[in-house]
Coordinates of C-alpha atoms and ligand atoms in Angstrom, one line a residue:
D10 CA 18.6 4.6 13.0
K11 CA 17.6 3.3 9.6
G12 CA 16.3 0.2 8.0
S13 CA 15.8 -1.3 4.5
A14 CA 13.6 -4.3 3.5
A15 CA 12.3 -6.0 0.4
A16 CA 8.9 -5.4 -1.1
I17 CA 8.0 -8.7 -2.7
P18 CA 5.0 -9.1 -5.1
I19 CA 2.7 -11.9 -3.7
N20 CA 1.5 -13.0 -7.2
E21 CA 2.3 -12.6 -10.9
V22 CA 0.2 -9.5 -11.3
D23 CA 1.6 -7.6 -8.3
I24 CA -1.8 -7.6 -6.5
A25 CA 0.0 -6.8 -3.3
Y26 CA 3.6 -6.6 -1.9
V27 CA 4.8 -8.2 1.3
T28 CA 7.9 -7.4 3.4
P29 CA 9.6 -9.7 6.0
V30 CA 9.3 -8.4 9.6
T31 CA 10.3 -10.0 12.9
I32 CA 8.3 -9.9 16.1
G33 CA 9.3 -10.8 19.6
T34 CA 12.1 -12.7 21.4
P35 CA 13.3 -15.0 19.9
P36 CA 12.2 -13.3 16.6
Q37 CA 9.2 -14.7 14.7
T38 CA 9.3 -13.8 11.0
L39 CA 6.1 -12.8 9.2
M40 CA 5.5 -11.4 5.7
L41 CA 3.3 -8.2 6.0
D42 CA 1.8 -5.8 3.6
L43 CA 3.0 -2.3 4.2
D44 CA 0.0 -0.1 3.7
T45 CA 0.2 3.7 3.6
G46 CA -3.7 3.8 3.4
S47 CA -4.3 2.5 6.9
S48 CA -2.8 2.7 10.4
D49 CA -3.3 -0.7 12.1
L50 CA -0.5 -3.2 12.4
W51 CA -2.2 -6.5 12.6
V52 CA -1.1 -10.1 12.2
F53 CA -2.4 -13.6 11.9
S54 CA -1.8 -15.1 15.3
S55 CA -2.1 -18.1 17.6
L56 CA -5.5 -16.5 18.6
T57 CA -6.8 -16.7 15.0
P58 CA -9.3 -19.6 14.6
S59 CA -7.5 -22.4 12.7
T60 CA -10.5 -22.6 10.3
Q61 CA -9.5 -19.0 9.2
V62 CA -5.8 -19.8 8.8
R63 CA -4.7 -21.3 5.4
G64 CA -0.9 -21.3 5.1
Q65 CA -0.2 -18.0 6.7
E66 CA 2.7 -17.6 9.3
I67 CA 1.3 -16.7 12.7
Y68 CA 2.6 -14.7 15.7
T69 CA 2.4 -16.5 19.0
P70 CA 2.8 -14.0 21.8
T71 CA 3.2 -16.7 24.5
K72 CA 6.4 -17.8 22.7
S73 CA 7.9 -14.3 23.0
S74 CA 9.6 -13.3 26.3
T75 CA 9.1 -9.7 25.5
S76 CA 5.3 -9.8 24.6
K77 CA 2.8 -8.0 26.9
L78 CA -1.0 -8.1 26.6
L79 CA -2.5 -4.6 26.3
S80 CA -5.4 -5.7 28.4
G81 CA -8.9 -4.5 27.6
H82 CA -7.9 -3.2 24.1
T83 CA -9.6 -4.3 20.9
W84 CA -9.6 -3.3 17.3
S85 CA -11.7 -3.8 14.2
I86 CA -10.9 -2.6 10.6
R87 CA -12.5 -2.7 7.2
Y88 CA -10.5 -2.2 4.0
G89 CA -11.6 -0.6 0.7
D90 CA -12.4 -4.0 -0.9
G91 CA -14.8 -4.9 2.0
S92 CA -12.3 -7.3 3.6
G93 CA -11.6 -6.9 7.3
S94 CA -10.3 -8.2 10.6
R95 CA -10.6 -7.7 14.3
G96 CA -9.0 -8.8 17.6
S97 CA -6.8 -8.0 20.7
V98 CA -3.5 -6.2 21.2
Y99 CA -0.1 -7.1 22.5
T100 CA 3.1 -5.0 22.6
D101 CA 6.4 -6.6 21.5
N102 CA 9.7 -5.8 19.8
F103 CA 9.1 -5.3 16.1
T104 CA 11.8 -5.0 13.4
I105 CA 11.7 -4.1 9.7
G106 CA 14.9 -4.3 7.8
G107 CA 17.1 -4.0 10.9
L108 CA 15.2 -1.1 12.3
E109 CA 13.8 -2.1 15.8
V110 CA 10.9 -0.6 17.7
R111 CA 10.6 -1.7 21.3
S112 CA 7.0 -2.3 22.5
Q113 CA 5.2 -1.8 19.2
A114 CA 1.5 -2.4 19.4
V115 CA 0.9 -5.6 17.5
Q116 CA -2.7 -6.3 16.9
T117 CA -3.5 -10.0 17.0
A118 CA -6.4 -11.2 14.8
L119 CA -9.2 -13.1 16.5
E120 CA -11.2 -13.0 13.2
V121 CA -10.2 -12.3 9.6
S122 CA -12.5 -12.2 6.6
S123 CA -12.4 -14.9 3.9
S124 CA -10.3 -12.9 1.5
F125 CA -7.5 -12.7 4.0
T126 CA -7.8 -16.4 4.7
Q127 CA -7.5 -17.1 1.0
E128 CA -4.4 -14.8 0.6
Q129 CA -2.0 -17.4 2.0
S130 CA 1.2 -15.4 1.4
L131 CA 0.1 -12.4 3.4
D132 CA 0.4 -12.7 7.2
G133 CA -1.0 -9.3 8.0
L134 CA -0.6 -5.5 7.5
V135 CA 1.7 -2.7 8.7
G136 CA -0.3 0.5 8.5
L137 CA 1.9 3.5 7.5
G138 CA -0.9 6.1 7.4
F139 CA -1.2 8.7 10.1
S140 CA -1.8 7.3 13.6
T141 CA -5.1 9.2 13.8
L142 CA -6.6 6.3 11.7
N143 CA -5.6 3.6 14.2
T144 CA -8.7 1.6 15.3
V145 CA -7.5 0.3 18.7
R146 CA -9.8 1.3 21.6
P147 CA -10.0 2.5 24.3
S148 CA -6.6 4.0 23.5
S149 CA -5.4 4.3 19.9
Q150 CA -1.9 3.1 19.1
L151 CA 1.0 4.5 17.2
T152 CA 2.2 3.2 13.8
F153 CA 5.7 1.6 13.4
F154 CA 6.8 4.8 11.6
D155 CA 5.5 7.1 14.4
N156 CA 7.3 4.9 17.0
A157 CA 10.5 4.8 15.0
R158 CA 10.6 8.5 14.0
P159 CA 12.4 9.9 17.1
N160 CA 15.4 7.6 16.4
L161 CA 15.5 7.8 12.6
D162 CA 18.4 9.6 10.9
E163 CA 15.8 11.3 8.7
E164 CA 12.0 11.5 9.4
V165 CA 11.1 9.7 6.2
F166 CA 10.3 6.3 4.7
T167 CA 10.5 5.6 1.0
A168 CA 8.7 3.1 -1.3
D169 CA 10.4 1.7 -4.4
L170 CA 7.8 -0.7 -5.7
K171 CA 8.5 -2.5 -8.9
Y172 CA 6.6 -4.1 -11.8
H173 CA 6.7 -7.9 -11.6
A174 CA 9.9 -7.7 -9.4
T175 CA 11.0 -7.2 -5.9
G176 CA 11.5 -3.6 -4.7
S177 CA 12.1 -2.1 -1.3
Y178 CA 11.0 0.0 1.6
D179 CA 13.6 2.2 3.4
F180 CA 13.2 3.9 6.8
G181 CA 15.2 6.8 8.0
F182 CA 17.1 7.6 4.8
I183 CA 16.8 8.4 1.1
D184 CA 18.9 6.1 -1.0
S185 CA 20.2 8.2 -3.9
K186 CA 21.1 5.0 -5.8
K187 CA 17.3 4.2 -6.2
Y188 CA 16.3 7.2 -8.3
T189 CA 17.6 9.6 -11.0
G190 CA 17.3 13.4 -11.2
N191 CA 15.6 15.4 -8.4
I192 CA 12.8 14.5 -5.9
T193 CA 9.8 16.7 -6.5
Y194 CA 7.9 17.3 -3.2
T195 CA 4.3 18.4 -2.8
A196 CA 2.2 19.3 0.2
V197 CA 0.3 16.5 2.2
Q198 CA -3.0 17.2 3.9
Q199 CA -2.8 14.7 6.8
S200 CA -6.4 14.8 7.8
P201 CA -8.3 12.5 8.2
G202 CA -5.1 10.4 8.3
Y203 CA -4.2 9.5 4.7
W204 CA -1.2 10.7 2.6
T205 CA -3.5 13.0 0.8
H206 CA -2.0 15.2 -2.0
S207 CA -2.7 16.5 -5.5
L208 CA -1.6 15.6 -8.9
S209 CA -0.9 18.7 -11.1
G210 CA -2.6 17.1 -14.1
Y211 CA -2.2 14.2 -16.6
S212 CA -1.8 13.2 -20.2
V213 CA -2.7 10.1 -22.2
G214 CA -0.1 8.7 -24.5
S215 CA 1.6 11.5 -26.6
G216 CA -1.4 13.8 -25.9
A217 CA -1.1 17.3 -24.5
F218 CA -0.8 17.6 -20.7
Q219 CA -4.1 18.5 -19.1
A220 CA -3.3 20.8 -16.1
S221 CA -5.8 20.2 -13.2
Q222 CA -5.5 19.7 -9.5
I223 CA -6.5 16.1 -8.7
S224 CA -6.7 15.3 -5.0
G225 CA -6.2 11.8 -3.8
I226 CA -4.3 9.4 -1.5
S227 CA -1.0 7.6 -2.2
D228 CA -1.9 4.2 -1.0
T229 CA 0.7 1.4 -1.2
G230 CA -2.0 -1.1 -0.1
T231 CA -4.2 -0.5 -3.1
T232 CA -3.3 -2.4 -6.3
L233 CA -4.7 -0.1 -9.0
L234 CA -4.9 3.6 -10.0
Y235 CA -8.4 5.1 -9.4
L236 CA -9.1 8.5 -11.0
P237 CA -12.1 10.6 -12.0
T238 CA -14.3 9.1 -14.7
A239 CA -13.6 11.9 -17.2
I240 CA -9.9 11.1 -17.1
V241 CA -10.5 7.3 -17.3
T242 CA -12.9 7.6 -20.3
A243 CA -10.4 9.9 -22.1
Y244 CA -7.8 7.1 -21.6
Y245 CA -9.9 4.2 -22.8
R246 CA -11.2 6.1 -25.7
Q247 CA -7.7 5.5 -27.2
V248 CA -8.1 1.7 -26.7
Q249 CA -9.8 -0.3 -29.5
G250 CA -12.5 -2.5 -28.1
A251 CA -12.4 -1.1 -24.5
Q252 CA -15.6 -1.0 -22.6
N253 CA -16.7 -0.2 -19.0
S254 CA -18.2 -3.6 -18.0
Q255 CA -20.8 -3.8 -15.3
Y256 CA -20.2 -7.5 -15.3
Y257 CA -16.5 -7.2 -14.5
G258 CA -16.9 -4.0 -12.5
G259 CA -14.6 -1.8 -14.6
Y260 CA -12.8 -1.1 -17.9
V261 CA -11.9 -4.2 -19.9
F262 CA -10.3 -4.5 -23.3
P263 CA -8.9 -7.2 -25.7
C264 CA -5.6 -8.4 -24.2
S265 CA -4.0 -7.8 -27.6
S266 CA -4.9 -4.1 -27.5
T267 CA -2.1 -1.5 -27.8
L268 CA -2.5 0.7 -24.7
P269 CA -1.2 4.2 -24.4
T270 CA 1.0 5.3 -21.6
F271 CA -0.5 7.5 -18.8
T272 CA 1.5 10.4 -17.4
F273 CA 0.7 12.2 -14.1
G274 CA 2.1 15.4 -12.8
I275 CA 3.5 16.2 -9.4
E276 CA 4.0 20.0 -9.4
G277 CA 6.2 20.6 -12.4
A278 CA 7.5 17.0 -12.7
R279 CA 6.0 14.3 -15.0
F280 CA 5.8 10.6 -14.3
T281 CA 4.9 8.2 -17.1
I282 CA 3.2 4.8 -16.3
P283 CA 4.2 2.3 -19.0
A284 CA 1.3 0.7 -20.9
S285 CA 2.3 -2.7 -19.5
Y286 CA 1.3 -1.6 -16.0
I287 CA -2.2 -0.7 -17.2
N288 CA -2.6 -4.0 -19.0
Y289 CA -3.2 -5.4 -15.6
T290 CA -4.6 -8.9 -15.9
R291 CA -6.6 -11.4 -17.9
I292 CA -10.1 -11.6 -16.4
S293 CA -9.6 -15.4 -16.2
P294 CA -6.5 -17.5 -17.0
T295 CA -7.6 -18.5 -20.5
S296 CA -9.5 -15.3 -21.4
T297 CA -8.4 -12.9 -24.1
T298 CA -10.2 -10.1 -22.3
C299 CA -8.0 -8.0 -19.9
Y300 CA -8.9 -5.8 -16.9
G301 CA -7.3 -2.3 -16.8
G302 CA -4.9 -1.0 -14.1
L303 CA -6.5 2.4 -14.4
Q304 CA -10.2 2.5 -13.2
S305 CA -12.8 5.1 -12.3
S306 CA -12.9 6.3 -8.7
S307 CA -16.5 7.4 -8.9
G308 CA -17.7 4.6 -6.6
L309 CA -15.0 5.3 -4.0
G310 CA -15.6 8.9 -3.0
I311 CA -11.8 9.4 -3.3
N312 CA -9.1 9.2 -5.9
I313 CA -6.5 6.5 -5.1
F314 CA -2.9 6.6 -6.4
G315 CA -2.3 2.9 -5.9
D316 CA 0.6 0.6 -6.9
V317 CA 0.0 1.0 -10.6
A318 CA 1.0 4.6 -10.2
L319 CA 3.5 4.3 -7.3
K320 CA 5.6 1.7 -9.0
A321 CA 6.3 4.2 -11.8
A322 CA 8.3 6.3 -9.3
F323 CA 10.5 6.4 -6.2
V324 CA 8.3 7.8 -3.5
V325 CA 9.4 9.6 -0.3
F326 CA 6.9 9.8 2.6
S327 CA 8.2 12.6 4.7
G328 CA 7.0 12.8 8.3
T329 CA 8.4 16.3 8.7
N330 CA 6.2 19.1 10.1
P331 CA 4.3 19.8 7.8
P332 CA 4.4 16.4 6.2
R333 CA 5.1 16.1 2.5
I334 CA 5.4 13.5 -0.2
G335 CA 8.1 13.4 -2.9
F336 CA 8.3 11.6 -6.3
A337 CA 11.4 10.9 -8.4
T338 CA 12.0 9.1 -11.6
K339 CA 13.9 5.8 -11.4
Ligands
D6A404 O1 -8.5 0.3 2.8 C1 -7.6 0.9 2.0 C2 -6.2 1.0 2.7 N1 -5.2 0.6 1.7 C3 -5.9 -0.4 0.9 C4 -5.6 -1.8 1.3 N2 -6.3 -2.9 1.0 C5 -5.5 -3.9 1.6 C6 -5.9 -5.3 1.5 C7 -4.8 -6.2 1.5 C8 -5.1 -7.6 1.4 C9 -6.4 -8.0 1.2 C10 -6.7 -9.5 1.1 F1 -5.7 -10.2 1.4 F2 -7.1 -9.7 -0.2 F3 -7.8 -9.8 1.8 C11 -7.5 -7.1 1.2 C12 -7.2 -5.7 1.3 N3 -4.5 -3.4 2.1 O2 -4.5 -2.1 2.0 C13 -7.3 0.0 0.8

């Protein structure tokens, strides 16, 4: 089996990407955020209090002839930005891009935090981390990828996220039309459940490549690139007027600044993030101060290779044993 679906930016600065999925019989279509940094598949539902639903599509299990309550099971999750949700669990038929999983655990929200309520074009998440991270209790559930794996032509899914444009997620195959050159793979350390791997180093603009192993997670659900403070200060030292603002919670600079590119290594390969990806957004619609797409990871306890980095490459998440992750130029 295989599947292919769009990854659509939900706003003009690519804060997140959503993908159309169908749940149940007859199919109910929702737009979900595929997140390699978590492993719960949850949706806004008919069980979500209406005061917490603002424009989202909802999944109504009672309208599906193939839904089954997973009785006595609950879940509760907190994301890196402090947002969260919790609820109950059904199983139902679940499809992404023509790839169907029968009786996928679909976690129905009984409560969502205000930032989810405010994000009206996002109807939930599909966790594509390792199933060990799943929060359903008393028995944890498998991700869509883990359920689909036995039937996939190849045990992979790929992410082709794009800057200010629609990209794609593919399941079960590697589309050679979506990248150039070779795919460079590197080892993944799957505990505690993230796609954890190392960069082989970095360079700023036309500067020399600094070889150093930088461990972190490739996380499609995180918007920005978070790296050690030493690297981030070296980058913004090249930007006139840049400063690390307590007020804005990170590096800001004049929107008119000329930013250098940022290059990261995967083994012997090099991937360059265009300056435009790092000139992330104005701090407010009329401001001339901009917020950087590269920020320090010091407060997070982990380096996160989020969309700002991932959209500079074609990324292969390989569920082989042992798992590995591959990057190619596109
Ligand atoms: O926890 C880590 C796992 N991957 C990262 C992630 N974060 C979100 C997220 C999505 C949407 C929202 C909201 F809509 F704005 F509320 C909030 C957080 N999705 O994946 C962080």
